[in-house]
PDB file of C-alpha atoms in Angstrom:
ATOM      1  CA  MET A   1       0.000   0.000   0.000  1.00 47.00           C
ATOM      2  CA  SER A   2       1.492   3.338  -1.032  1.00 44.00           C
ATOM      3  CA  ALA A   3       0.741   6.762   0.354  1.00 49.00           C
ATOM      4  CA  SER A   4       2.170  10.157  -0.451  1.00 46.00           C
ATOM      5  CA  VAL A   5       1.474  13.277   1.591  1.00 45.00           C
ATOM      6  CA  PRO A   6      -2.158  14.290   0.893  1.00 46.00           C
ATOM      7  CA  SER A   7      -2.598  17.321  -1.338  1.00 42.00           C
ATOM      8  CA  SER A   8      -4.751  18.897   1.385  1.00 41.00           C
ATOM      9  CA  SER A   9      -1.646  18.939   3.534  1.00 44.00           C
ATOM     10  CA  ARG A  10       0.310  21.175   1.202  1.00 43.00           C
ATOM     11  CA  GLY A  11       1.290  24.704   2.116  1.00 47.00           C
ATOM     12  CA  LEU A  12       4.951  24.065   2.795  1.00 47.00           C
ATOM     13  CA  GLY A  13       6.164  26.101  -0.146  1.00 45.00           C
ATOM     14  CA  ALA A  14       7.691  28.611   2.234  1.00 43.00           C
ATOM     15  CA  LEU A  15       9.824  25.880   3.743  1.00 45.00           C
ATOM     16  CA  ARG A  16      12.309  26.066   0.919  1.00 44.00           C
ATOM     17  CA  ARG A  17      13.411  29.421   2.324  1.00 44.00           C
ATOM     18  CA  ARG A  18      14.115  28.017   5.780  1.00 52.00           C
ATOM     19  CA  PRO A  19      17.560  26.772   6.858  1.00 49.00           C
ATOM     20  CA  GLN A  20      16.274  23.681   8.675  1.00 83.00           C
ATOM     21  CA  LEU A  21      14.128  22.378   5.847  1.00 90.00           C
ATOM     22  CA  SER A  22      14.564  18.704   6.675  1.00 92.00           C
ATOM     23  CA  ASP A  23      13.426  19.352  10.258  1.00 92.00           C
ATOM     24  CA  ASP A  24      10.250  20.986   8.977  1.00 90.00           C
ATOM     25  CA  VAL A  25       9.584  18.134   6.579  1.00 95.00           C
ATOM     26  CA  ALA A  26      10.144  15.638   9.394  1.00 95.00           C
ATOM     27  CA  SER A  27       7.723  17.569  11.607  1.00 92.00           C
ATOM     28  CA  HIS A  28       5.102  17.539   8.873  1.00 92.00           C
ATOM     29  CA  VAL A  29       5.386  13.833   8.109  1.00 95.00           C
ATOM     30  CA  ARG A  30       5.537  13.049  11.829  1.00 96.00           C
ATOM     31  CA  GLY A  31       2.225  14.851  12.263  1.00 93.00           C
ATOM     32  CA  LEU A  32       0.667  12.850   9.440  1.00 94.00           C
ATOM     33  CA  ILE A  33       1.797   9.602  11.042  1.00 95.00           C
ATOM     34  CA  MET A  34       0.640  10.508  14.548  1.00 95.00           C
ATOM     35  CA  SER A  35      -2.762  11.693  13.319  1.00 94.00           C
ATOM     36  CA  GLY A  36      -3.337   8.591  11.201  1.00 93.00           C
ATOM     37  CA  SER A  37      -3.297  10.474   7.889  1.00 94.00           C
ATOM     38  CA  ILE A  38      -0.727   7.928   6.786  1.00 93.00           C
ATOM     39  CA  ARG A  39      -0.867   4.569   8.543  1.00 92.00           C
ATOM     40  CA  PRO A  40       1.399   1.687   9.480  1.00 94.00           C
ATOM     41  CA  GLY A  41       2.284  -0.248   6.334  1.00 94.00           C
ATOM     42  CA  ASP A  42       1.972   2.795   4.057  1.00 95.00           C
ATOM     43  CA  PHE A  43       5.045   3.669   2.030  1.00 96.00           C
ATOM     44  CA  VAL A  44       6.294   7.253   2.102  1.00 96.00           C
ATOM     45  CA  ARG A  45       7.719   7.790  -1.378  1.00 93.00           C
ATOM     46  CA  LEU A  46      10.586  10.235  -1.697  1.00 93.00           C
ATOM     47  CA  ASP A  47       9.642  11.649  -5.114  1.00 93.00           C
ATOM     48  CA  GLU A  48       5.922  11.870  -4.405  1.00 93.00           C
ATOM     49  CA  THR A  49       6.398  13.476  -1.025  1.00 93.00           C
ATOM     50  CA  ALA A  50       8.920  15.995  -2.365  1.00 94.00           C
ATOM     51  CA  ALA A  51       6.554  16.937  -5.186  1.00 93.00           C
ATOM     52  CA  GLU A  52       3.593  17.329  -2.831  1.00 91.00           C
ATOM     53  CA  LEU A  53       5.569  19.591  -0.488  1.00 92.00           C
ATOM     54  CA  GLY A  54       7.282  21.552  -3.228  1.00 92.00           C
ATOM     55  CA  VAL A  55      10.793  20.673  -2.075  1.00 93.00           C
ATOM     56  CA  SER A  56      13.676  18.628  -3.405  1.00 93.00           C
ATOM     57  CA  VAL A  57      14.208  14.965  -2.581  1.00 94.00           C
ATOM     58  CA  THR A  58      17.227  15.663  -0.355  1.00 94.00           C
ATOM     59  CA  PRO A  59      15.380  17.188   2.649  1.00 95.00           C
ATOM     60  CA  VAL A  60      12.734  14.473   2.400  1.00 96.00           C
ATOM     61  CA  ARG A  61      15.419  11.793   2.516  1.00 95.00           C
ATOM     62  CA  GLU A  62      17.039  13.509   5.510  1.00 95.00           C
ATOM     63  CA  ALA A  63      13.665  13.817   7.224  1.00 96.00           C
ATOM     64  CA  LEU A  64      12.935  10.127   6.762  1.00 96.00           C
ATOM     65  CA  LEU A  65      16.329   9.247   8.205  1.00 96.00           C
ATOM     66  CA  THR A  66      15.377  11.285  11.276  1.00 96.00           C
ATOM     67  CA  LEU A  67      11.998   9.567  11.532  1.00 97.00           C
ATOM     68  CA  ARG A  68      13.673   6.193  11.127  1.00 97.00           C
ATOM     69  CA  GLY A  69      15.868   7.016  14.106  1.00 96.00           C
ATOM     70  CA  GLU A  70      12.711   7.821  16.082  1.00 95.00           C
ATOM     71  CA  GLY A  71      11.149   4.502  15.149  1.00 95.00           C
ATOM     72  CA  LEU A  72       8.285   6.076  13.186  1.00 96.00           C
ATOM     73  CA  VAL A  73       9.320   4.651   9.807  1.00 97.00           C
ATOM     74  CA  GLN A  74      11.287   1.601   8.730  1.00 97.00           C
ATOM     75  CA  LEU A  75      13.504   1.111   5.697  1.00 96.00           C
ATOM     76  CA  VAL A  76      12.485  -1.821   3.524  1.00 95.00           C
ATOM     77  CA  PRO A  77      15.424  -2.838   1.292  1.00 93.00           C
ATOM     78  CA  HIS A  78      14.880  -1.992  -2.378  1.00 90.00           C
ATOM     79  CA  ARG A  79      11.388  -0.619  -1.644  1.00 93.00           C
ATOM     80  CA  GLY A  80      11.764   2.487   0.512  1.00 94.00           C
ATOM     81  CA  TYR A  81      10.399   3.779   3.775  1.00 97.00           C
ATOM     82  CA  VAL A  82       7.271   2.378   5.365  1.00 97.00           C
ATOM     83  CA  VAL A  83       5.335   3.714   8.365  1.00 97.00           C
ATOM     84  CA  ALA A  84       6.164   1.611  11.429  1.00 96.00           C
ATOM     85  CA  PRO A  85       3.526   0.032  13.711  1.00 95.00           C
ATOM     86  CA  LEU A  86       1.957   2.422  16.231  1.00 93.00           C
ATOM     87  CA  ASP A  87       0.149   0.937  19.231  1.00 93.00           C
ATOM     88  CA  ARG A  88      -2.389   2.440  21.602  1.00 94.00           C
ATOM     89  CA  THR A  89       0.198   2.183  24.342  1.00 95.00           C
ATOM     90  CA  ASP A  90       2.607   4.252  22.254  1.00 94.00           C
ATOM     91  CA  ILE A  91       0.065   7.074  22.278  1.00 95.00           C
ATOM     92  CA  THR A  92      -0.720   6.832  25.977  1.00 96.00           C
ATOM     93  CA  ASP A  93       2.976   6.554  26.859  1.00 96.00           C
ATOM     94  CA  LEU A  94       3.821   9.695  24.905  1.00 96.00           C
ATOM     95  CA  PHE A  95       1.074  11.690  26.592  1.00 97.00           C
ATOM     96  CA  TRP A  96       2.008  10.305  30.001  1.00 97.00           C
ATOM     97  CA  LEU A  97       5.567  11.526  29.510  1.00 97.00           C
ATOM     98  CA  GLN A  98       4.406  14.960  28.401  1.00 97.00           C
ATOM     99  CA  SER A  99       1.994  15.146  31.326  1.00 97.00           C
ATOM    100  CA  GLU A 100       4.631  14.280  33.915  1.00 97.00           C
ATOM    101  CA  ILE A 101       7.029  16.961  32.673  1.00 97.00           C
ATOM    102  CA  ALA A 102       4.305  19.560  32.162  1.00 97.00           C
ATOM    103  CA  GLN A 103       2.965  19.007  35.684  1.00 97.00           C
ATOM    104  CA  LYS A 104       6.423  19.547  37.146  1.00 97.00           C
ATOM    105  CA  LEU A 105       6.853  22.771  35.191  1.00 97.00           C
ATOM    106  CA  ALA A 106       3.385  24.112  36.010  1.00 97.00           C
ATOM    107  CA  VAL A 107       3.701  23.397  39.724  1.00 97.00           C
ATOM    108  CA  ARG A 108       7.142  25.004  39.814  1.00 96.00           C
ATOM    109  CA  ALA A 109       5.795  28.047  37.997  1.00 96.00           C
ATOM    110  CA  THR A 110       2.942  28.419  40.484  1.00 95.00           C
ATOM    111  CA  GLY A 111       5.120  29.952  43.179  1.00 89.00           C
ATOM    112  CA  ARG A 112       6.901  32.198  40.685  1.00 94.00           C
ATOM    113  CA  THR A 113       3.994  33.685  38.732  1.00 94.00           C
ATOM    114  CA  ASP A 114       3.408  37.400  39.334  1.00 95.00           C
ATOM    115  CA  PRO A 115       0.274  39.447  38.475  1.00 96.00           C
ATOM    116  CA  GLU A 116       1.835  40.666  35.234  1.00 96.00           C
ATOM    117  CA  THR A 117       2.366  37.100  34.025  1.00 96.00           C
ATOM    118  CA  ILE A 118      -1.187  36.122  35.004  1.00 97.00           C
ATOM    119  CA  ALA A 119      -2.441  39.119  33.021  1.00 98.00           C
ATOM    120  CA  GLU A 120      -0.344  38.078  30.013  1.00 98.00           C
ATOM    121  CA  LEU A 121      -1.574  34.477  30.186  1.00 98.00           C
ATOM    122  CA  THR A 122      -5.166  35.679  30.519  1.00 98.00           C
ATOM    123  CA  LYS A 123      -4.711  37.886  27.470  1.00 98.00           C
ATOM    124  CA  ILE A 124      -3.331  34.964  25.458  1.00 98.00           C
ATOM    125  CA  ASN A 125      -6.212  32.743  26.553  1.00 98.00           C
ATOM    126  CA  ASN A 126      -8.746  35.396  25.562  1.00 98.00           C
ATOM    127  CA  GLN A 127      -7.087  35.621  22.157  1.00 98.00           C
ATOM    128  CA  LEU A 128      -7.266  31.834  21.931  1.00 98.00           C
ATOM    129  CA  ALA A 129     -10.996  31.947  22.713  1.00 98.00           C
ATOM    130  CA  ARG A 130     -11.521  34.387  19.843  1.00 98.00           C
ATOM    131  CA  ALA A 131      -9.459  32.242  17.490  1.00 98.00           C
ATOM    132  CA  VAL A 132     -11.552  29.197  18.440  1.00 98.00           C
ATOM    133  CA  SER A 133     -14.736  31.173  17.827  1.00 97.00           C
ATOM    134  CA  ASP A 134     -13.404  32.275  14.432  1.00 97.00           C
ATOM    135  CA  GLY A 135     -12.183  28.788  13.524  1.00 96.00           C
ATOM    136  CA  ASP A 136      -8.704  30.196  12.845  1.00 97.00           C
ATOM    137  CA  VAL A 137      -6.713  26.964  12.953  1.00 96.00           C
ATOM    138  CA  GLU A 138      -3.276  28.514  12.448  1.00 95.00           C
ATOM    139  CA  ARG A 139      -3.827  31.052  15.214  1.00 97.00           C
ATOM    140  CA  ILE A 140      -5.248  28.434  17.570  1.00 97.00           C
ATOM    141  CA  GLU A 141      -2.109  26.361  17.146  1.00 95.00           C
ATOM    142  CA  THR A 142       0.165  29.351  17.710  1.00 96.00           C
ATOM    143  CA  LEU A 143      -1.683  30.667  20.769  1.00 97.00           C
ATOM    144  CA  GLU A 144      -1.922  27.255  22.444  1.00 97.00           C
ATOM    145  CA  PHE A 145       1.849  26.898  22.095  1.00 96.00           C
ATOM    146  CA  THR A 146       2.431  30.487  23.283  1.00 97.00           C
ATOM    147  CA  PHE A 147       0.280  30.019  26.390  1.00 97.00           C
ATOM    148  CA  HIS A 148       2.209  26.997  27.623  1.00 96.00           C
ATOM    149  CA  ARG A 149       5.592  28.366  26.566  1.00 95.00           C
ATOM    150  CA  THR A 150       4.929  31.552  28.543  1.00 96.00           C
ATOM    151  CA  LEU A 151       4.014  29.540  31.626  1.00 96.00           C
ATOM    152  CA  ASN A 152       6.964  27.168  31.244  1.00 95.00           C
ATOM    153  CA  LEU A 153       9.412  30.060  31.028  1.00 95.00           C
ATOM    154  CA  VAL A 154       8.266  31.183  34.468  1.00 96.00           C
ATOM    155  CA  ALA A 155       9.292  27.798  35.873  1.00 96.00           C
ATOM    156  CA  ASN A 156      12.891  28.637  34.941  1.00 94.00           C
ATOM    157  CA  ALA A 157      13.722  25.016  34.163  1.00 95.00           C
ATOM    158  CA  SER A 158      15.374  25.044  30.768  1.00 94.00           C
ATOM    159  CA  LYS A 159      16.239  21.339  30.677  1.00 96.00           C
ATOM    160  CA  LEU A 160      12.722  20.220  31.600  1.00 95.00           C
ATOM    161  CA  SER A 161      11.284  22.634  29.060  1.00 95.00           C
ATOM    162  CA  TRP A 162      13.586  21.195  26.394  1.00 95.00           C
ATOM    163  CA  PHE A 163      12.517  17.635  27.184  1.00 96.00           C
ATOM    164  CA  LEU A 164       8.859  18.659  27.047  1.00 95.00           C
ATOM    165  CA  LEU A 165       9.351  20.368  23.696  1.00 92.00           C
ATOM    166  CA  SER A 166      11.055  17.236  22.375  1.00 93.00           C
ATOM    167  CA  ALA A 167       8.182  15.049  23.598  1.00 94.00           C
ATOM    168  CA  THR A 168       5.489  17.291  22.127  1.00 93.00           C
ATOM    169  CA  ARG A 169       6.964  16.816  18.655  1.00 92.00           C
ATOM    170  CA  TYR A 170       4.850  13.663  18.563  1.00 93.00           C
ATOM    171  CA  THR A 171       1.613  15.539  19.231  1.00 93.00           C
ATOM    172  CA  PRO A 172      -0.242  16.220  15.954  1.00 94.00           C
ATOM    173  CA  ALA A 173      -1.020  19.847  16.767  1.00 92.00           C
ATOM    174  CA  ARG A 174      -3.151  20.406  13.663  1.00 92.00           C
ATOM    175  CA  PHE A 175      -5.459  17.528  14.656  1.00 94.00           C
ATOM    176  CA  TYR A 176      -6.333  19.401  17.838  1.00 96.00           C
ATOM    177  CA  SER A 177      -6.379  22.964  16.559  1.00 95.00           C
ATOM    178  CA  ALA A 178      -8.794  21.952  13.781  1.00 95.00           C
ATOM    179  CA  ALA A 179     -11.285  20.449  16.284  1.00 95.00           C
ATOM    180  CA  PRO A 180     -13.662  23.149  17.620  1.00 94.00           C
ATOM    181  CA  GLU A 181     -14.736  21.125  20.651  1.00 96.00           C
ATOM    182  CA  TRP A 182     -11.115  20.662  21.671  1.00 97.00           C
ATOM    183  CA  GLY A 183     -10.512  24.395  21.344  1.00 97.00           C
ATOM    184  CA  VAL A 184     -13.410  25.194  23.651  1.00 97.00           C
ATOM    185  CA  GLU A 185     -12.127  22.723  26.241  1.00 97.00           C
ATOM    186  CA  ALA A 186      -8.564  24.062  25.945  1.00 97.00           C
ATOM    187  CA  VAL A 187      -9.751  27.577  26.760  1.00 98.00           C
ATOM    188  CA  ALA A 188     -11.761  26.272  29.731  1.00 98.00           C
ATOM    189  CA  SER A 189      -8.782  24.238  30.941  1.00 98.00           C
ATOM    190  CA  HIS A 190      -6.519  27.286  30.750  1.00 98.00           C
ATOM    191  CA  THR A 191      -9.060  29.301  32.732  1.00 98.00           C
ATOM    192  CA  ARG A 192      -9.166  26.690  35.489  1.00 98.00           C
ATOM    193  CA  LEU A 193      -5.374  26.450  35.457  1.00 98.00           C
ATOM    194  CA  LEU A 194      -4.977  30.208  35.846  1.00 98.00           C
ATOM    195  CA  ALA A 195      -7.423  30.231  38.748  1.00 98.00           C
ATOM    196  CA  ALA A 196      -5.429  27.502  40.500  1.00 98.00           C
ATOM    197  CA  ILE A 197      -2.129  29.295  39.877  1.00 97.00           C
ATOM    198  CA  THR A 198      -3.535  32.574  41.179  1.00 96.00           C
ATOM    199  CA  ALA A 199      -4.741  30.803  44.312  1.00 96.00           C
ATOM    200  CA  GLY A 200      -1.344  29.195  44.752  1.00 96.00           C
ATOM    201  CA  ASP A 201      -2.980  25.751  44.748  1.00 97.00           C
ATOM    202  CA  ALA A 202      -0.187  23.498  43.470  1.00 96.00           C
ATOM    203  CA  VAL A 203      -2.323  20.357  43.827  1.00 97.00           C
ATOM    204  CA  ALA A 204      -5.056  21.799  41.606  1.00 98.00           C
ATOM    205  CA  VAL A 205      -2.445  23.051  39.131  1.00 98.00           C
ATOM    206  CA  GLY A 206      -0.991  19.568  38.789  1.00 97.00           C
ATOM    207  CA  ALA A 207      -4.404  17.945  38.503  1.00 98.00           C
ATOM    208  CA  GLU A 208      -5.577  20.363  35.809  1.00 98.00           C
ATOM    209  CA  THR A 209      -2.374  19.907  33.823  1.00 97.00           C
ATOM    210  CA  ARG A 210      -2.700  16.128  34.019  1.00 97.00           C
ATOM    211  CA  SER A 211      -6.350  16.310  32.953  1.00 97.00           C
ATOM    212  CA  HIS A 212      -5.391  18.387  29.911  1.00 96.00           C
ATOM    213  CA  PHE A 213      -2.982  15.728  28.667  1.00 96.00           C
ATOM    214  CA  ASP A 214      -5.309  12.840  29.574  1.00 97.00           C
ATOM    215  CA  ASP A 215      -7.984  14.486  27.454  1.00 96.00           C
ATOM    216  CA  GLY A 216      -5.531  14.860  24.571  1.00 96.00           C
ATOM    217  CA  ALA A 217      -4.564  11.192  24.704  1.00 97.00           C
ATOM    218  CA  GLN A 218      -8.190  10.030  24.812  1.00 96.00           C
ATOM    219  CA  ARG A 219      -9.149  12.210  21.859  1.00 96.00           C
ATOM    220  CA  LEU A 220      -6.283  10.975  19.706  1.00 97.00           C
ATOM    221  CA  VAL A 221      -6.804   7.293  20.557  1.00 96.00           C
ATOM    222  CA  ALA A 222     -10.526   7.617  19.804  1.00 96.00           C
ATOM    223  CA  HIS A 223      -9.753   9.295  16.479  1.00 95.00           C
ATOM    224  CA  LEU A 224      -7.231   6.654  15.460  1.00 95.00           C
ATOM    225  CA  GLU A 225      -9.742   3.942  16.319  1.00 94.00           C
ATOM    226  CA  THR A 226     -12.264   5.515  13.945  1.00 93.00           C
ATOM    227  CA  THR A 227      -9.687   5.448  11.154  1.00 89.00           C
ATOM    228  CA  GLY A 228      -9.287   1.700  11.601  1.00 88.00           C
ATOM    229  CA  MET A 229      -5.679   2.092  12.704  1.00 89.00           C
ATOM    230  CA  TRP A 230      -5.815  -1.044  14.833  1.00 88.00           C
ATOM    231  CA  ASP A 231      -8.380  -3.116  12.929  1.00 80.00           C
TER     232      ASP A 231
END
């Protein structure tokens, strides 16, 4: 079974102007794999993928080497790269890891957050609410990232933040930002989180952070089940 990157997933023309092109291609293909747009057993063809993304074959080849190192694709001799098996436990494990790190960062930030930071986070969340209402997928994705990055910076834990960023590479951000019901819940979750931080309630901060990632895992597993990923 062969699969190239869907034409609806184009829009990477600007990537050719970026220095880390292979990283961007890897991120894009990784998102397709994690969201079930391309499934285990599907071949990712170099020429087809390069043509769909409007790039040369070289960054695609480099991207697939990266994804092979991550265990997301496998090289089949004389045939090319194929999407590797992806189990339910892989999904839950990834979200568990993200949740554990994110909880640590959020709790640490709780005692360090000043009124100005709360105001900034509230402003970002209000902007996110408007983006969700408008169905602006790109802005939803950007603001969700900005909200958590702003909070994580307060924790002043650069190594933990780096590990979290590395782990979230496997989260198909577009899958979530394109789902209106998820956007509404994300805004509500942020609101509850800010209330807990303002109150200095570290237990509630940890619980809300964990709930946010549990919800993300459940949504993705349910989606992949509907695609027949594990039939």
